[in-house]
Amino acid sequence: MRRGCEWFTNRAESIWKSQPGRSMLLLVPQGCDETSAAEEVISWTSRNFKPPKKYNAYLPICLRVTSDSIESSEHFAITIARKISRKLNIPLELEDGDFPSDILQNAVEAALNKSYFPILIIERFHAFAMIPDWGMGSVLSRMRSLEHAGQLTTLTFSPFGYEMIRRSMDAAQPFLNSVYGDNHDQAVMTPLSKSDFLHTATILGVAAPRAHWLYAKGGGPDMVYRELINAASMDDDKIIDHCIARTGATIDKFLERSFAEAGVDRQLLLAALALGRLAKPQEAFLLNNPLSDFVAKKKESGELTCSSQIIARRILQGNQPKWALYGQCLEAFSEGDLARAGELAKMLDDEAIRLVAFRGLITLLSAVTFQSGRGLLGIEWDTASKISKQLIEISDVCLEPFTDWIQRMFEWSKVILNTKGANSSRLQADAFTKMAADRETRLILLFMMSSLVKAAERLNTPLERVMTLVNIPEAILQSLAAGFCGIDYSNAPNETPAADYSEYFGSSGQFNFPTPGKKIALSSLLVIVPAILKQKKTRFTGRLIDTSYIKPLHQKLIDYVRNPASHTFVAFSEKDANFLLPLCNEWIETWLKMEGFNRIEDLPGVYDAPNLQKMSEILFG
């Protein structure tokens, strides 16, 4: 993805101008392509290297070694000697018993005698330093002496510095007690540039506007950006989760290797960064880390925040008890488990406005999403009223995208709580559906019932699904009767509306309209609603006016499901659930179209509700 190595060349030009040939440690974070970086560095160095003054006229010779292929100090020294021998076509005599440090020095001197200045490039130096061989101590010492004498330049690549390498070692490893690297300068890879990202993305067929949008979601090592390009064709709300899933292990290793300091609780520090809650000492400490630009950026306000939601959310998936709750809460939200998200939100107590807003929104979303055994059709409108009122009173820019939705939930909760029959969820639902002549009331009902039906799909057993859905067809018909037929199911009209009722009557004989003033039962609603909808030529009624569809429901819906569920315990089968769930889904979809919506996502209360992306933006700033 990178088209150059300016992060190295800028530093090398500067340091070699004042100290020609000085050795360097090149920090390349985990998740960035060290191999490609080494190739770019070698290419530039072979053309632009400035050797020490004594060897100013010498030609550079780059000797590349990958530590994974090195087995011992002797193997390393012989590898260097053979590379010099082959490249310069000079014989080197190697005898059994030669010390590795002597082999190395003889090879370096042979190159110098041919007017070539050796530049040793060691990839994955951290692995090289951990080779369990006591001879490595003398090799490192000799390399240091040659570097100090201006006879050798070494460029080491590693995802972390020498001190951290030493801290990760046990007492038996030679590098621990070595002072190697004390004379090295340091070049630090910078985060992937926008121009490099856009160049790669467009080559791979990503449209320019999409590439710009994707880059803004990035942060951290290059692998994150690569995965963003791979996910370019996915839905926007799935990209962050996809990238976290694909790069999570690499991000973990990157954070572990790049931000481990003695005496510092790394997870606590990073969690504070992820939530934009860094204390000043933490901020100063983080900025002192050479790789801080990969995880942190400054907002216009000067506040330090995490470089991307991908990094921030991965941090919060860690095991720091308090801060991890935010990550777990967001994860539950992304999985559609609002019940768990709501329970986790109850344990959050941070007083920062942004985090108070996050907690409130999660709690409100949980309250207005169906959960079995509570409130009206599974929704806690009393909680919704309380939380929406609290959120309205918060004056902060972070809540501006949700102002209309919060206000809607507050107004809807007032309508619900002022409805008669509040002491019983079933009675309240009955009382509410008869008010559905009002369109806003119908939309509230449609919002609640669609949430219930969607939740029923995830219930484990047929019994749970059937018992959750068993009253929904009747509630839908009651609502449609009030809204589109002018019929109050609780009070049959004195005059029978004109319609062909016999067309939808499931039994032989004539259909008798319910007695005026009496409640209209489900069996009658199954006749009256389709007949009047057809008579009125109501648009988008679908199969609700199809006689071949409606008439069999008298047997299936009333006798087969509704009556047994009302009177006794029934061991429902998967077949029963598979009959009722599609029916409810179809009726909800038909009702949506009758109200003028193409899909549930267009419904008020749904289309303007906080989504994963917006919730992430609140949490991570």
Coordinates of C-alpha atoms in Angstrom, one line a residue:
M1 CA 0.0 0.0 0.0
R2 CA 2.9 2.4 0.7
R3 CA 4.6 3.9 -2.3
G4 CA 7.7 5.1 -0.4
C5 CA 9.4 5.3 3.0
E6 CA 9.6 9.0 3.7
W7 CA 9.3 8.3 7.4
F8 CA 12.8 6.7 7.0
T9 CA 14.4 8.9 4.3
N10 CA 13.6 12.1 6.1
R11 CA 15.2 11.0 9.3
A12 CA 18.2 9.3 7.5
E13 CA 19.0 12.4 5.4
S14 CA 19.0 14.5 8.5
I15 CA 21.0 12.2 10.7
W16 CA 23.5 11.1 8.1
K17 CA 24.2 14.7 7.2
S18 CA 25.6 15.3 10.7
Q19 CA 26.6 11.8 11.5
P20 CA 27.3 9.9 8.3
G21 CA 26.8 6.1 8.5
R22 CA 25.1 6.1 11.9
S23 CA 23.2 2.9 12.6
M24 CA 19.4 3.1 13.2
L25 CA 16.5 1.3 14.7
L26 CA 13.5 1.3 12.4
L27 CA 10.2 1.0 14.3
V28 CA 7.6 -0.7 12.1
P29 CA 4.4 -1.5 14.1
Q30 CA 2.8 -4.9 14.2
G31 CA 0.3 -5.1 11.4
C32 CA 2.4 -3.1 8.9
D33 CA 4.3 -4.8 6.1
E34 CA 7.9 -4.9 7.4
T35 CA 9.1 -6.9 4.4
S36 CA 7.9 -4.2 1.9
A37 CA 9.3 -1.5 4.2
A38 CA 12.7 -3.2 4.2
E39 CA 12.7 -3.4 0.4
E40 CA 11.9 0.3 0.1
V41 CA 14.6 1.2 2.7
I42 CA 17.2 -0.9 0.9
S43 CA 16.3 0.6 -2.5
W44 CA 16.7 4.1 -1.2
T45 CA 19.8 3.5 0.9
S46 CA 21.7 1.8 -1.9
R47 CA 21.4 5.1 -3.8
N48 CA 21.6 7.7 -1.1
F49 CA 23.7 6.3 1.7
K50 CA 26.3 8.6 3.3
P51 CA 29.2 6.6 4.7
P52 CA 31.5 7.9 7.4
K53 CA 34.0 10.5 6.1
K54 CA 36.9 8.0 6.0
Y55 CA 35.0 5.9 3.6
N56 CA 33.3 8.7 1.7
A57 CA 34.2 7.3 -1.7
Y58 CA 33.2 3.7 -0.9
L59 CA 30.1 2.1 -2.5
P60 CA 27.4 0.8 -0.2
I61 CA 26.6 -2.9 -0.1
C62 CA 23.3 -3.8 1.6
L63 CA 23.3 -7.2 3.4
R64 CA 19.8 -8.3 4.2
V65 CA 19.1 -10.8 6.9
T66 CA 15.7 -12.1 8.2
S67 CA 16.1 -13.3 11.7
D68 CA 13.6 -16.1 11.3
S69 CA 16.1 -18.0 9.1
I70 CA 19.0 -17.6 11.6
E71 CA 19.6 -20.4 14.0
S72 CA 22.7 -19.3 16.0
S73 CA 25.4 -16.7 16.2
E74 CA 27.7 -18.8 14.1
H75 CA 24.9 -19.2 11.5
F76 CA 24.4 -15.5 11.4
A77 CA 28.1 -14.6 11.0
I78 CA 28.6 -17.2 8.3
T79 CA 25.5 -15.9 6.5
I80 CA 26.9 -12.4 6.4
A81 CA 30.3 -13.6 5.3
R82 CA 28.8 -15.6 2.4
K83 CA 26.6 -12.7 1.3
I84 CA 29.7 -10.5 1.1
S85 CA 31.7 -13.2 -0.7
R86 CA 29.0 -13.7 -3.3
K87 CA 28.2 -10.1 -3.9
L88 CA 31.8 -8.9 -4.2
N89 CA 33.2 -12.1 -5.7
I90 CA 35.9 -12.4 -3.1
P91 CA 37.0 -15.6 -1.4
L92 CA 36.6 -15.9 2.4
E93 CA 38.2 -18.7 4.3
L94 CA 36.1 -20.1 7.0
E95 CA 37.6 -22.7 9.4
D96 CA 36.0 -24.9 12.0
G97 CA 36.4 -23.3 15.4
D98 CA 36.4 -19.7 14.2
F99 CA 34.6 -17.5 16.6
P100 CA 31.4 -16.0 15.1
S101 CA 32.5 -12.5 16.1
D102 CA 35.8 -13.0 14.2
I103 CA 34.0 -14.4 11.2
L104 CA 31.9 -11.3 11.1
Q105 CA 34.8 -8.8 11.5
N106 CA 36.8 -10.6 8.8
A107 CA 33.9 -10.3 6.4
V108 CA 33.4 -6.6 7.1
E109 CA 37.1 -5.9 6.7
A110 CA 37.1 -7.9 3.4
A111 CA 34.3 -5.7 2.1
L112 CA 36.1 -2.5 3.1
N113 CA 39.4 -3.7 1.5
K114 CA 37.4 -3.9 -1.8
S115 CA 36.1 -0.2 -1.3
Y116 CA 32.6 -1.3 -0.3
F117 CA 30.9 -0.1 2.9
P118 CA 28.7 -2.8 4.5
I119 CA 25.2 -2.0 5.6
L120 CA 23.6 -4.7 7.6
I121 CA 19.8 -4.8 7.4
I122 CA 18.2 -7.1 10.1
E123 CA 14.5 -7.7 9.8
R124 CA 12.5 -8.8 12.9
F125 CA 15.4 -7.8 15.1
H126 CA 13.4 -8.6 18.2
A127 CA 13.4 -12.3 17.2
F128 CA 17.1 -12.1 16.3
A129 CA 17.9 -10.7 19.8
M130 CA 16.2 -13.6 21.4
I131 CA 18.2 -16.4 19.7
P132 CA 19.2 -18.6 22.7
D133 CA 22.9 -18.7 22.0
W134 CA 25.6 -17.4 24.3
G135 CA 27.8 -16.6 21.3
M136 CA 25.3 -13.9 20.4
G137 CA 26.6 -11.7 23.2
S138 CA 30.1 -11.5 21.6
V139 CA 28.6 -11.0 18.1
L140 CA 26.5 -8.1 19.3
S141 CA 29.5 -6.6 21.1
R142 CA 31.7 -6.9 17.9
M143 CA 28.9 -5.3 15.8
R144 CA 28.8 -2.4 18.3
S145 CA 32.5 -2.0 18.1
L146 CA 32.5 -2.0 14.3
E147 CA 29.7 0.6 14.3
H148 CA 31.5 2.8 16.7
A149 CA 34.6 2.6 14.6
G150 CA 32.6 3.7 11.5
Q151 CA 33.2 0.4 9.7
L152 CA 29.6 -0.9 9.7
T153 CA 26.1 0.5 9.6
T154 CA 23.3 -1.6 10.9
L155 CA 19.6 -0.9 10.2
T156 CA 17.4 -3.0 12.5
F157 CA 13.7 -3.5 11.9
S158 CA 11.4 -4.1 14.9
P159 CA 7.8 -3.4 16.1
F160 CA 9.2 -2.2 19.4
G161 CA 12.4 -0.7 20.9
Y162 CA 15.5 -2.2 22.4
E163 CA 14.4 -1.5 26.0
M164 CA 11.1 -3.3 25.5
I165 CA 12.9 -6.2 23.9
R166 CA 15.1 -6.5 27.0
R167 CA 12.1 -6.3 29.3
S168 CA 10.5 -9.2 27.5
M169 CA 13.5 -11.4 28.0
D170 CA 14.5 -13.8 30.7
A171 CA 17.9 -13.7 32.4
A172 CA 19.4 -16.4 30.2
Q173 CA 19.4 -14.4 27.0
P174 CA 22.5 -12.5 26.0
F175 CA 20.9 -9.3 24.7
L176 CA 19.4 -8.6 28.1
N177 CA 22.9 -7.7 29.4
S178 CA 24.2 -6.2 26.2
V179 CA 24.4 -2.4 25.6
Y180 CA 24.0 -3.0 21.9
G181 CA 22.0 -0.2 20.2
D182 CA 23.1 2.6 22.6
N183 CA 24.6 4.5 19.7
H184 CA 21.6 3.9 17.3
D185 CA 19.3 6.6 16.1
Q186 CA 15.6 5.9 15.5
A187 CA 13.2 6.2 12.6
V188 CA 9.5 5.6 13.2
M189 CA 7.1 4.6 10.6
T190 CA 4.2 7.0 10.3
P191 CA 0.5 6.0 9.8
L192 CA -0.6 5.3 6.3
S193 CA -1.1 8.5 4.3
K194 CA -4.4 9.3 2.7
S195 CA -2.8 9.6 -0.8
D196 CA -1.3 6.1 -0.5
F197 CA -4.6 4.6 0.7
L198 CA -6.6 6.3 -2.1
H199 CA -4.1 5.2 -4.7
T200 CA -4.4 1.5 -3.6
A201 CA -8.1 1.7 -3.2
T202 CA -8.7 3.1 -6.7
I203 CA -6.4 0.6 -8.3
L204 CA -8.5 -2.1 -6.6
G205 CA -11.7 -0.7 -8.1
V206 CA -13.0 1.3 -5.2
A207 CA -14.7 4.5 -6.3
A208 CA -13.1 7.7 -5.1
P209 CA -15.9 8.9 -2.8
R210 CA -16.1 5.5 -1.2
A211 CA -12.3 5.4 -0.7
H212 CA -12.4 8.8 1.0
W213 CA -15.2 7.6 3.3
L214 CA -13.3 4.4 4.1
Y215 CA -10.1 6.2 4.9
A216 CA -11.9 8.3 7.5
K217 CA -12.8 5.0 9.3
G218 CA -9.2 3.9 9.5
G219 CA -6.6 4.1 12.1
G220 CA -3.8 1.9 13.6
P221 CA -1.5 -0.3 11.5
D222 CA -1.8 -0.8 7.8
M223 CA -3.6 -4.1 8.1
V224 CA -6.7 -2.2 9.2
Y225 CA -6.7 0.0 6.1
R226 CA -6.2 -3.1 3.9
E227 CA -9.2 -4.7 5.5
L228 CA -11.3 -1.6 4.9
I229 CA -10.6 -1.8 1.2
N230 CA -11.5 -5.5 1.3
A231 CA -14.8 -4.6 2.9
A232 CA -15.6 -1.7 0.5
S233 CA -18.6 -3.4 -1.0
M234 CA -20.2 -4.2 2.3
D235 CA -23.0 -2.3 4.0
D236 CA -21.8 0.7 5.9
D237 CA -23.0 -0.6 9.3
K238 CA -21.2 -3.9 8.9
I239 CA -17.8 -2.6 7.9
I240 CA -16.5 -1.7 11.4
D241 CA -17.5 -5.1 12.9
H242 CA -16.0 -6.9 9.9
C243 CA -12.7 -5.1 10.3
I244 CA -12.6 -5.8 14.1
A245 CA -13.2 -9.5 13.5
R246 CA -10.5 -9.8 10.8
T247 CA -7.8 -7.6 12.4
G248 CA -8.6 -8.0 16.1
A249 CA -5.7 -10.4 16.9
T250 CA -3.2 -8.2 15.1
I251 CA -4.5 -5.0 16.8
D252 CA -4.1 -6.8 20.2
K253 CA -0.5 -7.7 19.4
F254 CA 0.2 -4.2 18.1
L255 CA -1.2 -2.6 21.3
E256 CA 0.7 -5.1 23.5
R257 CA 4.0 -4.6 21.8
S258 CA 3.8 -0.9 21.2
F259 CA 2.4 0.4 24.5
A260 CA 3.9 -1.7 27.2
E261 CA 5.9 0.4 29.7
A262 CA 7.1 -0.6 33.1
G263 CA 4.9 0.6 36.0
V264 CA 2.0 1.5 33.6
D265 CA -1.4 -0.2 33.5
R266 CA -1.5 -0.4 29.7
Q267 CA -5.2 -1.6 29.5
L268 CA -6.4 1.2 31.7
L269 CA -4.4 3.8 29.7
L270 CA -5.8 2.6 26.4
A271 CA -9.3 2.2 27.7
A272 CA -9.2 5.9 28.8
L273 CA -8.0 6.8 25.3
A274 CA -10.8 4.8 23.7
L275 CA -13.4 6.7 25.6
G276 CA -11.8 10.1 25.3
R277 CA -11.2 10.2 29.1
L278 CA -7.4 10.6 29.3
A279 CA -6.1 12.5 32.3
K280 CA -3.4 15.1 31.5
P281 CA -0.6 12.8 32.9
Q282 CA -1.9 9.9 30.8
E283 CA -2.1 12.1 27.7
A284 CA 1.5 13.3 28.1
F285 CA 2.7 9.8 28.7
L286 CA 0.9 8.5 25.6
L287 CA 2.2 11.3 23.4
N288 CA 5.7 10.4 24.5
N289 CA 5.3 7.0 22.8
P290 CA 6.9 7.1 19.3
L291 CA 3.9 5.1 17.9
S292 CA 1.2 7.3 19.5
D293 CA 0.1 8.6 16.1
F294 CA -1.2 5.1 15.2
V295 CA -3.7 5.1 18.0
A296 CA -4.4 8.8 18.9
K297 CA -5.3 12.0 17.2
K298 CA -6.2 15.5 18.3
K299 CA -9.6 16.9 17.8
E300 CA -10.1 20.6 16.9
S301 CA -10.7 21.2 20.6
G302 CA -7.2 19.9 21.3
E303 CA -8.6 16.9 23.1
L304 CA -6.8 13.6 22.5
T305 CA -9.0 10.8 21.2
C306 CA -8.6 7.4 19.6
S307 CA -7.6 7.3 16.0
S308 CA -10.5 5.2 14.9
Q309 CA -13.6 3.3 16.1
I310 CA -12.0 0.1 15.1
I311 CA -9.1 0.6 17.5
A312 CA -11.3 2.0 20.2
R313 CA -13.8 -0.8 20.1
R314 CA -11.1 -3.5 20.1
I315 CA -9.5 -1.9 23.1
L316 CA -12.9 -2.0 24.9
Q317 CA -13.2 -5.7 24.2
G318 CA -10.4 -6.2 26.6
N319 CA -10.6 -7.2 30.2
Q320 CA -10.4 -4.0 32.1
P321 CA -13.6 -4.3 34.3
K322 CA -15.0 -0.8 34.2
W323 CA -14.1 0.3 30.8
A324 CA -14.8 -3.0 29.2
L325 CA -18.4 -2.6 30.0
Y326 CA -18.7 0.1 27.4
G327 CA -17.2 -2.2 24.7
Q328 CA -19.5 -5.0 25.8
C329 CA -22.5 -2.7 25.8
L330 CA -21.7 -1.6 22.2
E331 CA -21.1 -5.2 21.2
A332 CA -24.5 -6.3 22.5
F333 CA -26.1 -3.4 20.7
S334 CA -24.4 -4.4 17.4
E335 CA -25.7 -8.0 17.9
G336 CA -29.3 -6.7 18.4
D337 CA -29.3 -7.8 22.0
L338 CA -30.8 -4.7 23.5
A339 CA -31.8 -6.5 26.7
R340 CA -28.1 -7.3 27.5
A341 CA -27.0 -3.8 26.4
G342 CA -29.6 -2.3 28.7
E343 CA -28.4 -4.4 31.7
L344 CA -24.8 -3.4 31.0
A345 CA -25.7 0.2 30.7
K346 CA -27.1 0.1 34.3
M347 CA -23.6 -0.6 35.5
L348 CA -22.1 2.5 33.9
D349 CA -21.7 5.6 36.1
D350 CA -19.3 7.9 34.4
E351 CA -20.3 11.6 34.7
A352 CA -18.9 12.9 31.4
I353 CA -21.8 14.3 29.3
R354 CA -20.9 12.2 26.3
L355 CA -20.9 9.0 28.3
V356 CA -24.1 9.9 30.1
A357 CA -25.7 10.5 26.7
F358 CA -24.4 7.1 25.5
R359 CA -25.8 5.4 28.6
G360 CA -29.1 7.1 28.3
L361 CA -29.5 6.3 24.6
I362 CA -28.7 2.6 25.2
T363 CA -31.2 2.5 28.1
L364 CA -33.9 4.2 26.0
L365 CA -33.3 1.8 23.1
S366 CA -33.6 -1.1 25.4
A367 CA -36.8 0.2 27.0
V368 CA -38.5 0.6 23.6
T369 CA -37.4 -2.8 22.2
F370 CA -39.6 -5.8 22.9
Q371 CA -38.6 -8.0 25.9
S372 CA -40.9 -10.8 27.1
G373 CA -42.9 -10.4 30.2
R374 CA -42.9 -6.6 30.7
G375 CA -44.9 -3.5 29.8
L376 CA -47.2 -3.0 26.9
L377 CA -46.4 -5.5 24.2
G378 CA -43.0 -6.0 25.8
I379 CA -42.0 -2.3 25.9
E380 CA -41.3 -0.3 29.1
W381 CA -42.9 3.1 28.3
D382 CA -42.5 4.4 31.9
T383 CA -38.7 3.9 31.6
A384 CA -38.8 5.4 28.1
S385 CA -40.7 8.5 29.5
K386 CA -38.1 9.0 32.3
I387 CA -35.0 8.5 30.2
S388 CA -36.2 10.5 27.1
K389 CA -37.0 13.4 29.5
Q390 CA -33.5 13.3 31.0
L391 CA -31.9 13.2 27.5
I392 CA -34.0 16.2 26.3
E393 CA -32.6 18.1 29.3
I394 CA -29.0 17.4 28.2
S395 CA -27.8 20.3 26.1
D396 CA -24.9 18.8 24.2
V397 CA -23.9 18.6 20.5
C398 CA -23.4 14.8 20.7
L399 CA -27.2 14.4 21.0
E400 CA -28.2 16.6 18.1
P401 CA -28.5 13.7 15.6
F402 CA -31.1 12.0 17.9
T403 CA -33.1 15.0 18.9
D404 CA -36.2 14.1 16.8
W405 CA -36.1 10.5 17.8
I406 CA -35.8 11.3 21.6
Q407 CA -38.6 13.8 21.4
R408 CA -40.7 11.2 19.5
M409 CA -40.1 8.6 22.2
F410 CA -41.1 11.1 24.9
E411 CA -44.3 12.1 23.1
W412 CA -45.2 8.5 22.4
S413 CA -44.6 7.5 26.0
K414 CA -47.0 10.2 27.1
V415 CA -49.7 8.9 24.8
I416 CA -49.2 5.3 26.1
L417 CA -49.1 6.2 29.8
N418 CA -52.2 8.4 29.5
T419 CA -54.2 5.5 28.0
K420 CA -56.9 3.8 30.1
G421 CA -56.1 0.3 31.3
A422 CA -52.6 1.0 32.4
N423 CA -52.8 -1.5 35.2
S424 CA -52.8 -4.4 32.8
S425 CA -50.7 -4.8 29.7
R426 CA -53.4 -6.9 28.0
L427 CA -56.2 -4.4 28.9
Q428 CA -53.9 -1.5 27.9
A429 CA -53.3 -3.1 24.5
D430 CA -57.1 -3.5 24.0
A431 CA -57.7 0.0 25.1
F432 CA -55.0 1.3 22.8
T433 CA -56.0 -0.5 19.6
K434 CA -59.5 1.0 19.6
M435 CA -57.9 4.4 19.4
A436 CA -56.1 3.5 16.2
A437 CA -58.4 5.8 14.1
D438 CA -55.7 8.3 14.8
R439 CA -52.7 7.8 12.5
E440 CA -50.0 8.6 15.0
T441 CA -51.6 6.1 17.4
R442 CA -51.5 3.5 14.7
L443 CA -47.8 4.2 14.1
I444 CA -47.1 3.7 17.7
L445 CA -48.9 0.3 17.6
L446 CA -47.1 -0.6 14.4
F447 CA -43.8 0.3 16.0
M448 CA -44.5 -1.9 19.0
M449 CA -45.9 -4.9 17.2
S450 CA -43.1 -4.9 14.6
S451 CA -40.5 -5.0 17.4
L452 CA -42.4 -7.9 19.1
V453 CA -42.6 -9.9 15.9
K454 CA -38.9 -9.3 15.1
A455 CA -38.0 -10.5 18.6
A456 CA -40.1 -13.6 18.4
E457 CA -37.9 -14.8 15.5
R458 CA -35.1 -15.2 18.0
L459 CA -37.0 -17.1 20.7
N460 CA -35.7 -20.6 21.4
T461 CA -38.8 -22.8 21.5
P462 CA -42.0 -23.1 19.5
L463 CA -44.0 -22.6 22.7
E464 CA -42.2 -19.3 23.4
R465 CA -42.8 -18.0 19.9
V466 CA -46.4 -19.0 19.7
M467 CA -47.3 -17.6 23.2
T468 CA -45.5 -14.3 22.3
L469 CA -47.4 -13.9 18.9
V470 CA -50.8 -15.5 19.7
N471 CA -52.6 -12.1 20.3
I472 CA -50.8 -10.1 17.6
P473 CA -53.1 -11.1 14.6
E474 CA -56.2 -9.9 16.6
A475 CA -54.4 -6.7 17.7
I476 CA -53.5 -6.0 14.1
L477 CA -57.1 -6.5 12.9
Q478 CA -58.4 -4.3 15.7
S479 CA -56.0 -1.5 14.7
L480 CA -56.9 -1.9 11.0
A481 CA -60.6 -1.9 11.9
A482 CA -60.3 1.4 13.7
G483 CA -57.8 3.0 11.2
F484 CA -59.2 1.9 7.8
C485 CA -62.7 0.6 8.4
G486 CA -64.2 3.1 10.9
I487 CA -64.9 0.2 13.3
D488 CA -64.4 0.3 17.1
Y489 CA -63.9 -3.4 17.9
S490 CA -65.0 -2.8 21.5
N491 CA -68.3 -1.3 20.4
A492 CA -70.0 -2.8 17.4
P493 CA -71.8 0.0 15.4
N494 CA -75.6 0.3 15.2
E495 CA -75.6 0.3 11.5
T496 CA -73.8 -2.4 9.5
P497 CA -71.3 -0.9 7.0
A498 CA -72.0 -1.9 3.4
A499 CA -69.7 -4.8 2.3
D500 CA -69.9 -8.4 1.1
Y501 CA -69.2 -10.2 4.4
S502 CA -70.3 -13.6 3.2
E503 CA -67.4 -13.6 0.8
Y504 CA -65.0 -14.0 3.8
F505 CA -67.2 -16.0 6.1
G506 CA -65.5 -19.4 6.8
S507 CA -68.7 -21.3 7.7
S508 CA -71.8 -22.2 5.7
G509 CA -74.8 -19.9 6.1
Q510 CA -75.1 -16.2 6.5
F511 CA -72.6 -14.0 8.4
N512 CA -74.3 -12.1 11.3
F513 CA -72.8 -8.8 12.2
P514 CA -72.1 -8.5 15.9
T515 CA -74.8 -7.0 18.2
P516 CA -74.5 -3.2 18.4
G517 CA -72.5 -2.1 21.4
K518 CA -70.9 -5.5 21.9
K519 CA -67.2 -6.4 21.5
I520 CA -66.2 -7.7 18.1
A521 CA -64.4 -11.0 18.5
L522 CA -61.4 -12.3 16.4
S523 CA -63.7 -14.6 14.3
S524 CA -65.8 -11.6 13.2
L525 CA -62.8 -9.3 12.7
L526 CA -61.5 -11.9 10.2
V527 CA -64.7 -11.3 8.1
I528 CA -65.4 -7.6 8.7
V529 CA -61.9 -6.1 8.2
P530 CA -61.2 -7.8 4.8
A531 CA -64.7 -7.1 3.5
I532 CA -64.7 -3.4 4.4
L533 CA -61.1 -3.0 3.1
K534 CA -62.2 -4.5 -0.2
Q535 CA -65.4 -2.4 -0.3
K536 CA -63.4 0.8 0.3
K537 CA -60.8 -0.2 -2.3
T538 CA -58.1 0.4 0.2
R539 CA -54.6 0.3 -1.5
F540 CA -51.8 -2.1 -0.8
T541 CA -54.0 -4.6 1.2
G542 CA -52.2 -7.6 -0.3
R543 CA -53.7 -10.9 0.7
L544 CA -55.8 -9.4 3.5
I545 CA -58.6 -9.2 0.9
D546 CA -57.9 -12.5 -0.8
T547 CA -60.8 -14.8 0.1
S548 CA -58.8 -18.0 -0.6
Y549 CA -56.2 -16.8 2.0
I550 CA -58.6 -15.4 4.6
K551 CA -61.3 -18.1 4.9
P552 CA -59.0 -21.0 5.9
L553 CA -57.7 -18.8 8.7
H554 CA -61.0 -19.1 10.6
Q555 CA -60.1 -22.7 11.3
K556 CA -56.3 -22.4 11.6
L557 CA -56.0 -19.2 13.5
I558 CA -59.0 -19.3 15.8
D559 CA -59.5 -23.0 16.6
Y560 CA -55.9 -24.2 16.1
V561 CA -54.0 -21.5 17.9
R562 CA -56.0 -18.7 19.6
N563 CA -58.5 -20.8 21.5
P564 CA -56.1 -23.4 23.0
A565 CA -53.7 -20.7 24.0
S566 CA -56.5 -18.8 25.8
H567 CA -57.7 -21.7 27.9
T568 CA -55.0 -24.2 28.6
F569 CA -51.4 -25.2 28.2
V570 CA -50.6 -26.6 24.8
A571 CA -47.3 -28.2 23.7
F572 CA -46.9 -26.2 20.5
S573 CA -44.8 -27.7 17.7
E574 CA -42.4 -26.1 15.3
K575 CA -45.1 -26.4 12.7
D576 CA -47.4 -24.2 14.9
A577 CA -44.7 -21.5 15.2
N578 CA -44.0 -21.7 11.5
F579 CA -47.6 -21.0 10.8
L580 CA -48.0 -18.0 13.1
L581 CA -44.7 -16.2 12.6
P582 CA -44.9 -15.8 8.8
L583 CA -48.5 -14.7 9.2
C584 CA -47.6 -12.0 11.6
N585 CA -44.7 -10.9 9.5
E586 CA -46.9 -10.7 6.4
W587 CA -49.6 -8.7 8.1
I588 CA -47.1 -6.3 9.5
E589 CA -45.6 -5.8 6.1
T590 CA -49.0 -5.2 4.6
W591 CA -49.9 -2.7 7.3
L592 CA -46.7 -0.8 6.6
K593 CA -47.6 -0.5 3.0
M594 CA -51.1 0.6 3.8
E595 CA -49.6 3.4 5.9
G596 CA -47.3 4.4 3.0
F597 CA -44.0 2.8 4.0
N598 CA -42.0 0.4 1.9
R599 CA -40.3 -1.4 4.7
I600 CA -40.0 -1.4 8.5
E601 CA -36.8 0.7 8.3
D602 CA -38.8 3.6 6.9
L603 CA -41.1 3.7 10.0
P604 CA -40.9 6.6 12.4
G605 CA -39.2 5.5 15.6
V606 CA -37.1 3.1 13.5
Y607 CA -35.5 5.1 10.7
D608 CA -34.4 7.9 13.1
A609 CA -33.3 5.6 15.9
P610 CA -29.6 5.6 16.9
N611 CA -27.6 3.1 14.9
L612 CA -24.3 1.4 15.6
Q613 CA -22.3 3.9 13.7
K614 CA -23.8 6.9 15.5
M615 CA -23.6 5.2 18.9
S616 CA -19.9 4.5 18.2
E617 CA -19.3 8.1 17.3
I618 CA -20.8 9.2 20.7
L619 CA -18.8 6.7 22.6
F620 CA -15.5 7.3 20.9
G621 CA -15.8 11.0 20.1

